[in-house]
mmCIF file of C-alpha atoms in Angstrom:
data_model
loop_
_atom_site.group_PDB
_atom_site.id
_atom_site.type_symbol
_atom_site.label_atom_id
_atom_site.label_comp_id
_atom_site.label_asym_id
_atom_site.label_seq_id
_atom_site.Cartn_x
_atom_site.Cartn_y
_atom_site.Cartn_z
ATOM 1 C CA MET A 1 90.044 254.076 61.653
ATOM 2 C CA GLU A 2 91.862 253.135 64.898
ATOM 3 C CA SER A 3 92.227 249.511 65.762
ATOM 4 C CA ASN A 4 90.911 248.281 69.036
ATOM 5 C CA HIS A 5 93.478 245.474 69.240
ATOM 6 C CA LEU A 6 96.091 245.816 71.974
ATOM 7 C CA PRO A 7 99.697 245.523 70.978
ATOM 8 C CA THR A 8 101.435 242.145 71.248
ATOM 9 C CA THR A 9 102.959 241.699 74.680
ATOM 10 C CA LEU A 10 105.988 239.703 75.841
ATOM 11 C CA LEU A 11 103.576 237.290 77.484
ATOM 12 C CA ASP A 12 101.883 236.716 74.085
ATOM 13 C CA LEU A 13 105.216 236.072 72.411
ATOM 14 C CA LEU A 14 106.494 233.665 75.035
ATOM 15 C CA ASP A 15 103.190 231.835 75.097
ATOM 16 C CA ASN A 16 104.142 230.647 71.631
ATOM 17 C CA ARG A 17 105.773 227.280 72.279
ATOM 18 C CA LEU A 18 108.205 227.524 69.288
ATOM 19 C CA LEU A 19 109.432 231.002 70.348
ATOM 20 C CA LEU A 20 109.675 230.018 73.985
ATOM 21 C CA SER A 21 111.715 226.841 73.312
ATOM 22 C CA HIS A 22 114.221 228.925 71.338
ATOM 23 C CA VAL A 23 114.548 231.706 73.926
ATOM 24 C CA VAL A 24 114.617 229.897 77.262
ATOM 25 C CA PRO A 25 117.938 228.023 76.776
ATOM 26 C CA PHE A 26 119.713 231.400 76.618
ATOM 27 C CA LEU A 27 118.185 232.585 79.856
ATOM 28 C CA SER A 28 120.120 232.134 83.074
ATOM 29 C CA PRO A 29 118.291 230.549 86.014
ATOM 30 C CA SER A 30 118.025 233.904 87.734
ATOM 31 C CA ALA A 31 116.555 235.573 84.608
ATOM 32 C CA LEU A 32 114.030 232.730 84.351
ATOM 33 C CA LEU A 33 112.986 233.083 87.988
ATOM 34 C CA SER A 34 112.806 236.875 87.616
ATOM 35 C CA LEU A 35 110.493 236.422 84.657
ATOM 36 C CA ALA A 36 108.276 234.078 86.660
ATOM 37 C CA ALA A 37 108.143 236.627 89.483
ATOM 38 C CA ALA A 38 106.918 239.420 87.174
ATOM 39 C CA SER A 39 103.227 238.423 87.460
ATOM 40 C CA LYS A 40 100.934 235.515 88.058
ATOM 41 C CA SER A 41 100.566 235.033 84.282
ATOM 42 C CA PHE A 42 104.342 234.756 83.823
ATOM 43 C CA TYR A 43 104.588 232.433 86.793
ATOM 44 C CA SER A 44 101.957 230.185 85.258
ATOM 45 C CA LEU A 45 103.717 230.250 81.923
ATOM 46 C CA VAL A 46 107.083 229.296 83.447
ATOM 47 C CA PHE A 47 106.055 226.778 86.057
ATOM 48 C CA VAL A 48 102.751 225.345 84.760
ATOM 49 C CA THR A 49 101.790 225.863 81.115
ATOM 50 C CA HIS A 50 105.174 225.469 79.478
ATOM 51 C CA SER A 51 107.299 224.002 82.257
ATOM 52 C CA ARG A 52 108.218 221.162 79.909
ATOM 53 C CA TYR A 53 110.102 223.617 77.749
ATOM 54 C CA THR A 54 111.259 226.235 80.291
ATOM 55 C CA PHE A 55 113.151 223.716 82.397
ATOM 56 C CA ARG A 56 114.173 221.192 79.749
ATOM 57 C CA HIS A 57 117.743 222.535 79.606
ATOM 58 C CA LEU A 58 118.963 223.598 83.090
ATOM 59 C CA ASP A 59 122.410 225.064 83.527
ATOM 60 C CA LEU A 60 123.388 225.367 87.185
ATOM 61 C CA SER A 61 127.076 226.016 86.533
ATOM 62 C CA THR A 62 126.603 229.651 87.577
ATOM 63 C CA LEU A 63 125.394 228.788 91.062
ATOM 64 C CA PRO A 64 127.533 229.967 93.974
ATOM 65 C CA TYR A 65 129.936 227.413 95.453
ATOM 66 C CA ILE A 66 128.806 227.769 99.065
ATOM 67 C CA TYR A 67 126.225 229.444 101.212
ATOM 68 C CA ASN A 68 127.199 232.703 102.786
ATOM 69 C CA PHE A 69 125.633 231.526 106.028
ATOM 70 C CA GLY A 70 128.821 230.720 107.848
ATOM 71 C CA PRO A 71 130.734 227.470 108.402
ATOM 72 C CA SER A 72 129.195 224.015 108.005
ATOM 73 C CA THR A 73 127.450 222.450 110.955
ATOM 74 C CA ASN A 74 128.455 219.282 112.725
ATOM 75 C CA HIS A 75 125.553 217.483 111.142
ATOM 76 C CA GLU A 76 126.826 217.711 107.548
ATOM 77 C CA SER A 77 130.047 216.779 105.857
ATOM 78 C CA ASP A 78 132.190 219.270 103.938
ATOM 79 C CA GLU A 79 130.989 217.705 100.677
ATOM 80 C CA ASP A 80 127.331 218.100 101.619
ATOM 81 C CA TYR A 81 127.994 221.682 102.706
ATOM 82 C CA LEU A 82 129.672 222.587 99.434
ATOM 83 C CA ALA A 83 126.953 220.865 97.367
ATOM 84 C CA ALA A 84 124.176 222.625 99.248
ATOM 85 C CA PRO A 85 123.376 225.183 96.505
ATOM 86 C CA VAL A 86 122.849 222.523 93.853
ATOM 87 C CA ARG A 87 120.891 220.314 96.236
ATOM 88 C CA ARG A 88 118.760 223.269 97.224
ATOM 89 C CA ALA A 89 118.014 224.203 93.592
ATOM 90 C CA LEU A 90 116.962 220.615 92.724
ATOM 91 C CA TYR A 91 114.843 220.491 95.907
ATOM 92 C CA VAL A 92 112.943 223.613 94.860
ATOM 93 C CA LEU A 93 112.420 222.289 91.345
ATOM 94 C CA ASN A 94 111.060 219.025 92.772
ATOM 95 C CA LYS A 95 108.838 220.906 95.180
ATOM 96 C CA LYS A 96 107.386 222.908 92.335
ATOM 97 C CA ALA A 97 106.819 219.652 90.351
ATOM 98 C CA VAL A 98 109.070 220.632 87.455
ATOM 99 C CA LEU A 99 112.137 218.450 88.187
ATOM 100 C CA SER A 100 110.757 215.836 85.838
ATOM 101 C CA CYS A 101 110.892 218.421 83.034
ATOM 102 C CA VAL A 102 114.707 218.681 83.279
ATOM 103 C CA THR A 103 116.216 216.447 80.625
ATOM 104 C CA THR A 104 119.573 218.253 80.208
ATOM 105 C CA LEU A 105 121.408 219.166 83.407
ATOM 106 C CA VAL A 106 124.724 221.100 83.414
ATOM 107 C CA LEU A 107 126.697 221.126 86.664
ATOM 108 C CA ASP A 108 130.134 222.034 85.212
ATOM 109 C CA GLY A 109 132.614 223.335 87.757
ATOM 110 C CA MET A 110 130.336 222.802 90.727
ATOM 111 C CA PRO A 111 130.966 220.801 93.906
ATOM 112 C CA VAL A 112 129.157 217.557 92.979
ATOM 113 C CA PRO A 113 129.853 214.685 95.424
ATOM 114 C CA ALA A 114 128.840 211.143 94.477
ATOM 115 C CA THR A 115 126.020 211.263 97.098
ATOM 116 C CA LEU A 116 124.367 214.058 95.162
ATOM 117 C CA LEU A 117 124.505 212.087 91.918
ATOM 118 C CA TRP A 118 123.005 209.073 93.657
ATOM 119 C CA GLU A 119 120.147 211.359 94.868
ATOM 120 C CA ILE A 120 119.611 212.658 91.329
ATOM 121 C CA PHE A 121 119.480 209.235 89.646
ATOM 122 C CA ARG A 122 117.350 207.656 92.374
ATOM 123 C CA ALA A 123 114.800 210.367 92.438
ATOM 124 C CA ASP A 124 111.437 209.186 91.035
ATOM 125 C CA ALA A 125 111.000 212.554 89.307
ATOM 126 C CA SER A 126 114.433 212.478 87.661
ATOM 127 C CA ASN A 127 114.220 212.342 83.887
ATOM 128 C CA ILE A 128 117.732 213.443 82.953
ATOM 129 C CA ARG A 129 118.955 212.317 79.543
ATOM 130 C CA ILE A 130 122.148 214.444 79.258
ATOM 131 C CA LEU A 131 124.311 215.231 82.267
ATOM 132 C CA SER A 132 127.394 217.444 82.142
ATOM 133 C CA ILE A 133 129.773 217.188 85.143
ATOM 134 C CA ARG A 134 132.958 218.528 83.582
ATOM 135 C CA ASP A 135 135.544 220.049 85.885
ATOM 136 C CA VAL A 136 133.399 219.295 88.893
ATOM 137 C CA LYS A 137 134.728 219.332 92.484
ATOM 138 C CA ASN A 138 134.594 216.581 95.128
ATOM 139 C CA LEU A 139 134.015 213.793 92.537
ATOM 140 C CA GLY A 140 136.767 211.369 91.603
ATOM 141 C CA ASP A 141 136.967 208.368 89.328
ATOM 142 C CA GLU A 142 136.915 206.015 92.322
ATOM 143 C CA LYS A 143 133.420 207.338 93.251
ATOM 144 C CA LEU A 144 131.964 207.910 89.795
ATOM 145 C CA LEU A 145 132.897 204.587 88.204
ATOM 146 C CA PRO A 146 130.940 202.410 90.701
ATOM 147 C CA LEU A 147 127.925 204.677 90.274
ATOM 148 C CA LEU A 148 127.971 204.320 86.473
ATOM 149 C CA ARG A 149 128.541 200.554 86.703
ATOM 150 C CA HIS A 150 125.436 200.370 88.856
ATOM 151 C CA LEU A 151 123.405 202.353 86.370
ATOM 152 C CA VAL A 152 124.317 200.150 83.404
ATOM 153 C CA ARG A 153 124.390 196.777 85.252
ATOM 154 C CA PRO A 154 122.734 193.957 83.282
ATOM 155 C CA SER A 155 120.331 193.274 86.165
ATOM 156 C CA ARG A 156 118.915 196.815 86.162
ATOM 157 C CA PRO A 157 115.074 197.090 85.891
ATOM 158 C CA GLU A 158 113.833 197.532 82.363
ATOM 159 C CA GLY A 159 113.562 201.248 81.462
ATOM 160 C CA SER A 160 115.468 202.397 84.573
ATOM 161 C CA LEU A 161 118.445 203.740 82.586
ATOM 162 C CA LYS A 162 117.262 207.185 81.424
ATOM 163 C CA LEU A 163 120.693 208.785 81.114
ATOM 164 C CA LYS A 164 121.944 208.652 77.502
ATOM 165 C CA ALA A 165 124.911 211.013 77.434
ATOM 166 C CA LEU A 166 127.542 211.980 80.016
ATOM 167 C CA TYR A 167 130.001 214.863 79.690
ATOM 168 C CA TYR A 168 132.940 214.374 82.069
ATOM 169 C CA PHE A 169 136.354 214.322 80.323
ATOM 170 C CA THR A 170 136.554 217.388 78.108
ATOM 171 C CA PRO A 171 137.046 220.917 79.493
ATOM 172 C CA SER A 172 133.964 223.035 80.204
ATOM 173 C CA GLU A 173 133.249 226.340 78.605
ATOM 174 C CA PRO A 174 134.272 229.508 80.563
ATOM 175 C CA VAL A 175 131.522 230.860 82.796
ATOM 176 C CA LYS A 176 130.833 234.569 82.305
ATOM 177 C CA GLY A 177 129.959 236.672 85.305
ATOM 178 C CA SER A 178 130.474 236.333 89.015
ATOM 179 C CA ARG A 179 129.067 233.735 91.437
ATOM 180 C CA SER A 180 126.990 235.189 94.269
ATOM 181 C CA TRP A 181 124.331 234.019 96.626
ATOM 182 C CA SER A 182 121.316 235.914 97.928
ATOM 183 C CA PRO A 183 120.282 234.366 101.296
ATOM 184 C CA ASP A 184 116.736 235.643 101.260
ATOM 185 C CA ARG A 185 115.595 233.802 98.135
ATOM 186 C CA TRP A 186 116.609 231.205 95.609
ATOM 187 C CA THR A 187 118.298 233.409 93.073
ATOM 188 C CA PHE A 188 121.518 233.636 91.113
ATOM 189 C CA LEU A 189 123.407 236.785 90.340
ATOM 190 C CA GLU A 190 125.503 236.601 87.209
ATOM 191 C CA THR A 191 125.903 238.466 83.961
ATOM 192 C CA PRO A 192 124.544 238.745 81.353
ATOM 193 C CA GLN A 193 120.984 238.899 82.643
ATOM 194 C CA GLY A 194 118.919 239.451 79.477
ATOM 195 C CA VAL A 195 118.221 237.239 76.530
ATOM 196 C CA THR A 196 119.707 239.390 73.850
ATOM 197 C CA ASP A 197 122.793 240.144 75.935
ATOM 198 C CA THR A 198 124.012 236.654 75.171
ATOM 199 C CA LEU A 199 126.012 236.391 71.921
ATOM 200 C CA GLY A 200 124.102 234.488 69.309
ATOM 201 C CA SER A 201 120.851 234.419 71.268
ATOM 202 C CA GLN A 202 118.704 236.349 68.770
ATOM 203 C CA LEU A 203 116.085 234.263 67.048
ATOM 204 C CA GLY A 204 117.422 232.709 63.856
ATOM 205 C CA GLN A 205 121.037 233.080 64.915
ATOM 206 C CA CYS A 206 123.476 230.273 65.633
ATOM 207 C CA HIS A 207 125.070 230.107 69.002
ATOM 208 C CA ILE A 208 128.478 231.711 68.350
ATOM 209 C CA SER A 209 131.462 232.155 70.598
ATOM 210 C CA ASP A 210 132.500 235.354 72.248
ATOM 211 C CA PRO A 211 135.812 236.548 70.847
ATOM 212 C CA ASN A 212 136.734 237.967 74.282
ATOM 213 C CA VAL A 213 136.424 234.553 75.973
ATOM 214 C CA PRO A 214 139.357 232.225 75.522
ATOM 215 C CA THR A 215 138.527 229.122 73.511
ATOM 216 C CA THR A 216 139.635 225.584 74.087
ATOM 217 C CA PRO A 217 140.128 222.930 71.423
ATOM 218 C CA SER A 218 137.356 220.405 70.883
ATOM 219 C CA TRP A 219 137.089 217.210 68.859
ATOM 220 C CA THR A 220 135.932 219.031 65.716
ATOM 221 C CA ASN A 221 137.293 222.519 66.319
ATOM 222 C CA GLY A 222 140.972 223.134 66.650
ATOM 223 C CA ARG A 223 143.802 220.829 67.728
ATOM 224 C CA GLY A 224 145.386 220.039 71.051
ATOM 225 C CA VAL A 225 145.190 218.007 74.258
ATOM 226 C CA LEU A 226 141.640 217.931 75.580
ATOM 227 C CA PHE A 227 142.392 216.453 78.973
ATOM 228 C CA ASN A 228 145.574 215.480 80.815
ATOM 229 C CA ALA A 229 146.769 212.390 82.556
ATOM 230 C CA ALA A 230 144.525 212.951 85.624
ATOM 231 C CA PHE A 231 142.075 210.379 84.201
ATOM 232 C CA MET A 232 144.831 207.936 83.275
ATOM 233 C CA ASN A 233 145.038 206.364 86.746
ATOM 234 C CA SER A 234 141.693 204.720 86.010
ATOM 235 C CA GLU A 235 142.113 204.469 82.267
ATOM 236 C CA GLU A 236 141.713 200.679 82.037
ATOM 237 C CA LYS A 237 138.530 200.790 84.156
ATOM 238 C CA TRP A 238 137.128 203.644 82.028
ATOM 239 C CA ILE A 239 137.809 201.710 78.825
ATOM 240 C CA GLN A 240 136.074 198.647 80.187
ATOM 241 C CA LEU A 241 133.061 200.763 81.182
ATOM 242 C CA ILE A 242 132.931 202.586 77.827
ATOM 243 C CA GLU A 243 132.997 199.310 75.930
ATOM 244 C CA SER A 244 130.293 197.829 78.130
ATOM 245 C CA CYS A 245 128.122 200.974 77.581
ATOM 246 C CA GLN A 246 128.047 200.756 73.780
ATOM 247 C CA GLY A 247 124.524 201.511 72.670
ATOM 248 C CA LEU A 248 123.484 202.477 76.214
ATOM 249 C CA LEU A 249 125.469 205.517 77.294
ATOM 250 C CA ALA A 250 127.599 207.966 75.238
ATOM 251 C CA PHE A 251 130.616 209.825 76.591
ATOM 252 C CA ASP A 252 132.622 212.877 75.493
ATOM 253 C CA VAL A 253 135.667 210.646 74.920
ATOM 254 C CA VAL A 254 136.526 207.785 72.549
ATOM 255 C CA ILE A 255 139.052 204.949 72.510
ATOM 256 C CA CYS A 256 142.226 205.577 70.475
ATOM 257 C CA HIS A 257 142.286 203.710 67.125
ATOM 258 C CA HIS A 258 146.031 203.674 66.554
ATOM 259 C CA ALA A 259 147.430 200.335 65.420
ATOM 260 C CA PRO A 260 148.542 198.694 68.737
ATOM 261 C CA THR A 261 151.563 196.450 69.029
ATOM 262 C CA SER A 262 151.618 193.317 71.055
ATOM 263 C CA GLU A 263 152.865 195.385 74.015
ATOM 264 C CA ASP A 264 150.220 198.070 73.735
ATOM 265 C CA ARG A 265 146.869 198.177 75.373
ATOM 266 C CA PRO A 266 143.720 200.167 74.501
ATOM 267 C CA ARG A 267 143.956 203.823 75.592
ATOM 268 C CA LEU A 268 141.647 206.811 75.773
ATOM 269 C CA ALA A 269 142.052 209.302 72.977
ATOM 270 C CA ASN A 270 142.759 212.706 74.533
ATOM 271 C CA VAL A 271 144.296 214.654 71.639
ATOM 272 C CA ALA A 272 142.156 216.320 68.938
ATOM 273 C CA LEU A 273 144.054 216.279 65.637
ATOM 274 C CA GLY A 274 141.652 218.055 63.328
ATOM 275 C CA ALA A 275 140.486 216.858 59.934
ATOM 276 C CA ASP A 276 143.656 217.171 57.856
ATOM 277 C CA GLY A 277 145.464 214.036 59.051
ATOM 278 C CA CYS A 278 149.213 213.548 58.957
ATOM 279 C CA GLN A 279 151.328 216.538 57.920
ATOM 280 C CA ASP A 280 152.884 214.600 55.022
ATOM 281 C CA CYS A 281 150.247 212.154 53.650
ATOM 282 C CA HIS A 282 147.148 214.009 54.987
ATOM 283 C CA ALA A 283 145.713 210.720 56.180
ATOM 284 C CA ALA A 284 146.493 208.058 58.808
ATOM 285 C CA PRO A 285 146.661 204.220 59.047
ATOM 286 C CA GLU A 286 143.326 204.377 60.899
ATOM 287 C CA GLN A 287 140.219 205.740 59.281
ATOM 288 C CA PRO A 288 139.033 209.223 60.392
ATOM 289 C CA ARG A 289 135.871 209.495 62.418
ATOM 290 C CA ILE A 290 133.113 211.004 60.380
ATOM 291 C CA PHE A 291 129.743 212.056 61.904
ATOM 292 C CA GLY A 292 126.999 210.355 59.965
ATOM 293 C CA ARG A 293 129.257 207.479 58.824
ATOM 294 C CA THR A 294 131.143 206.197 61.862
ATOM 295 C CA PRO A 295 129.009 204.141 64.237
ATOM 296 C CA ALA A 296 127.536 206.196 67.046
ATOM 297 C CA HIS A 297 129.304 204.270 69.802
ATOM 298 C CA ASP A 298 132.611 205.319 68.234
ATOM 299 C CA LEU A 299 131.866 209.042 68.276
ATOM 300 C CA PRO A 300 132.269 211.449 71.190
ATOM 301 C CA LEU A 301 129.784 213.937 72.565
ATOM 302 C CA LEU A 302 130.604 217.428 71.324
ATOM 303 C CA SER A 303 130.826 220.544 73.482
ATOM 304 C CA PRO A 304 128.796 222.398 74.544
ATOM 305 C CA PRO A 305 125.789 220.204 75.372
ATOM 306 C CA PRO A 306 122.982 220.802 72.904
ATOM 307 C CA LEU A 307 120.500 223.561 73.798
ATOM 308 C CA PHE A 308 117.387 222.408 71.882
ATOM 309 C CA ALA A 309 117.432 218.628 72.223
ATOM 310 C CA SER A 310 118.265 216.115 74.927
ATOM 311 C CA THR A 311 119.427 213.112 72.877
ATOM 312 C CA ALA A 312 122.857 211.524 72.388
ATOM 313 C CA LYS A 313 122.479 211.906 68.636
ATOM 314 C CA ALA A 314 122.014 215.678 69.007
ATOM 315 C CA ALA A 315 124.978 215.864 71.351
ATOM 316 C CA GLN A 316 127.173 214.087 68.760
ATOM 317 C CA CYS A 317 126.098 216.272 65.847
ATOM 318 C CA PRO A 318 128.573 219.001 64.737
ATOM 319 C CA ALA A 319 127.425 222.596 64.700
ATOM 320 C CA PRO A 320 126.790 224.231 61.345
ATOM 321 C CA GLY A 321 130.114 225.038 59.723
ATOM 322 C CA GLU A 322 132.088 222.467 61.691
ATOM 323 C CA ASN A 323 133.889 219.709 59.772
ATOM 324 C CA PRO A 324 132.193 216.354 60.474
ATOM 325 C CA LYS A 325 135.554 214.571 59.987
ATOM 326 C CA PHE A 326 138.311 214.412 62.582
ATOM 327 C CA TYR A 327 141.177 212.359 63.893
ATOM 328 C CA ALA A 328 141.714 211.586 67.618
ATOM 329 C CA ARG A 329 144.558 209.781 69.276
ATOM 330 C CA CYS A 330 146.221 209.288 72.677
ATOM 331 C CA THR A 331 149.411 210.989 73.765
ATOM 332 C CA HIS A 332 151.141 207.596 73.945
ATOM 333 C CA CYS A 333 150.996 206.893 70.215
ATOM 334 C CA LEU A 334 151.870 210.503 69.413
ATOM 335 C CA GLN A 335 155.088 210.576 71.422
ATOM 336 C CA GLY A 336 157.777 212.093 69.221
ATOM 337 C CA ARG A 337 155.217 212.588 66.414
ATOM 338 C CA ARG A 338 153.333 215.719 67.406
ATOM 339 C CA CYS A 339 154.422 219.288 67.885
ATOM 340 C CA GLU A 340 153.099 220.501 71.196
ATOM 341 C CA SER A 341 153.086 224.112 69.962
ATOM 342 C CA CYS A 342 151.430 224.100 66.569
ATOM 343 C CA ASN A 343 149.923 220.553 66.929
ATOM 344 C CA ILE A 344 150.936 219.221 63.504
ATOM 345 C CA TRP A 345 151.696 215.511 63.565
ATOM 346 C CA TRP A 346 153.060 212.592 61.495
ATOM 347 C CA CYS A 347 151.641 209.095 61.234
ATOM 348 C CA GLU A 348 153.530 205.825 61.533
ATOM 349 C CA ASP A 349 153.754 205.377 57.741
ATOM 350 C CA CYS A 350 155.470 208.728 57.217
ATOM 351 C CA TYR A 351 157.838 209.085 60.205
ATOM 352 C CA THR A 352 159.445 207.010 62.937
ATOM 353 C CA PRO A 353 160.881 208.971 65.899
ATOM 354 C CA PRO A 354 164.542 208.225 66.798
ATOM 355 C CA SER A 355 163.486 206.605 70.092
ATOM 356 C CA GLN A 356 161.380 204.043 68.192
ATOM 357 C CA ARG A 357 163.928 203.222 65.435
ATOM 358 C CA SER A 358 166.007 200.036 65.347
ATOM 359 C CA GLU A 359 169.597 200.251 66.514
ATOM 360 C CA PRO A 360 171.175 200.499 63.042
ATOM 361 C CA ALA A 361 168.657 203.067 61.914
ATOM 362 C CA ARG A 362 169.162 205.047 65.128
ATOM 363 C CA LYS A 363 172.888 205.378 64.491
ATOM 364 C CA SER A 364 172.388 206.572 60.882
ATOM 365 C CA ALA A 365 171.631 210.222 60.288
ATOM 366 C CA GLY A 366 167.886 210.015 59.727
ATOM 367 C CA GLU A 367 165.499 212.931 59.442
ATOM 368 C CA ILE A 368 164.173 214.290 62.688
ATOM 369 C CA LYS A 369 160.834 216.064 62.519
ATOM 370 C CA VAL A 370 160.089 216.572 66.232
ATOM 371 C CA HIS A 371 162.655 217.419 68.918
ATOM 372 C CA MET A 372 161.859 218.200 72.575
ATOM 373 C CA GLY A 373 158.152 218.352 71.712
ATOM 374 C CA LEU A 374 158.527 220.917 68.953
ATOM 375 C CA CYS A 375 158.535 220.550 65.130
ATOM 376 C CA VAL A 376 162.085 221.071 63.920
ATOM 377 C CA GLN A 377 161.111 222.987 60.756
ATOM 378 C CA THR A 378 159.193 225.815 62.413
ATOM 379 C CA CYS A 379 158.505 225.903 66.136
ATOM 380 C CA LEU A 380 161.907 224.738 67.381
ATOM 381 C CA VAL A 381 163.602 227.399 65.241
ATOM 382 C CA GLU A 382 161.292 230.086 66.553
ATOM 383 C CA GLU A 383 161.927 228.954 70.118
ATOM 384 C CA LEU A 384 165.687 229.154 69.636
ATOM 385 C CA TYR A 385 165.561 232.692 68.231
ATOM 386 C CA THR A 386 163.145 234.155 70.814
#
């Protein structure tokens, strides 16, 4: 006997809130808009019925840098001109009454002037909990720091601070595809376009990395310098801000825990050292940071920003398979202690570099583990014979 039931459609599947919330984060903005344009039913699903889930995580890092409409006019600055695509996208979302649904906003690599951030945070509809502005253009510390100080000021109205996590220091993930702009409609042309074209996007699968895309070290994955000295010009100001934001706002950076001398000052940790500790003692004078044990204000946000939640706790939680334990230090306390090639290192209890030894000890023939930024035992030898 033949059944009179029609087969399950894509609309039926996506109308399931659980399925939709697991699929949408892997869709690019253009794919999401194309889905909404397929029919009135899909439009209603995207912009009305389930807008809370379809626009919760919005990644605009694939937007084009500038309009293809010619040079900027005399009525707008270069910064406003370059930020026009992002401003236009947020304007459309606000016009369609879904901007308040965006709780995670990714603007990595885009031109993001301070004026645009002021507009985002002052907007009545803004409900952003996690903001990622890594590797952005047209935004310096001298403009960002006053903005953040204003957001966390003690005299702020109760409940006005909605932002809970800010990605700014660590490098952003590589963007796949090209950036293009279509002048006739709000659309984005990048690859991949489909849901299952994205690695790890199948239901039940973890988000895994593409082996063809170069990877960068992170706090819990790999070793190496996460950001250079570009932030160090305002390091003291950043440390003051981070300390004042404890319990209010989390960052993708932490303060170095090395044992300071009387001449040292607090510094930002910018080197990920993995979970193994010192090459000799496999520990360190300071305790390792362990997710779940170390206080939340002493843990960094982990890359990439979480797809399925918009809380600082979720952004600090390691992915399945990642070691929850890690060491992090600044380049200052690792001078002469870390190999810049293989990233092994020695703590203060196990090794004192020649430049830090006393005069008598410096004249004696003591062991040298690192020379010219390379470990003597392996990397320096390889460098000399290549």
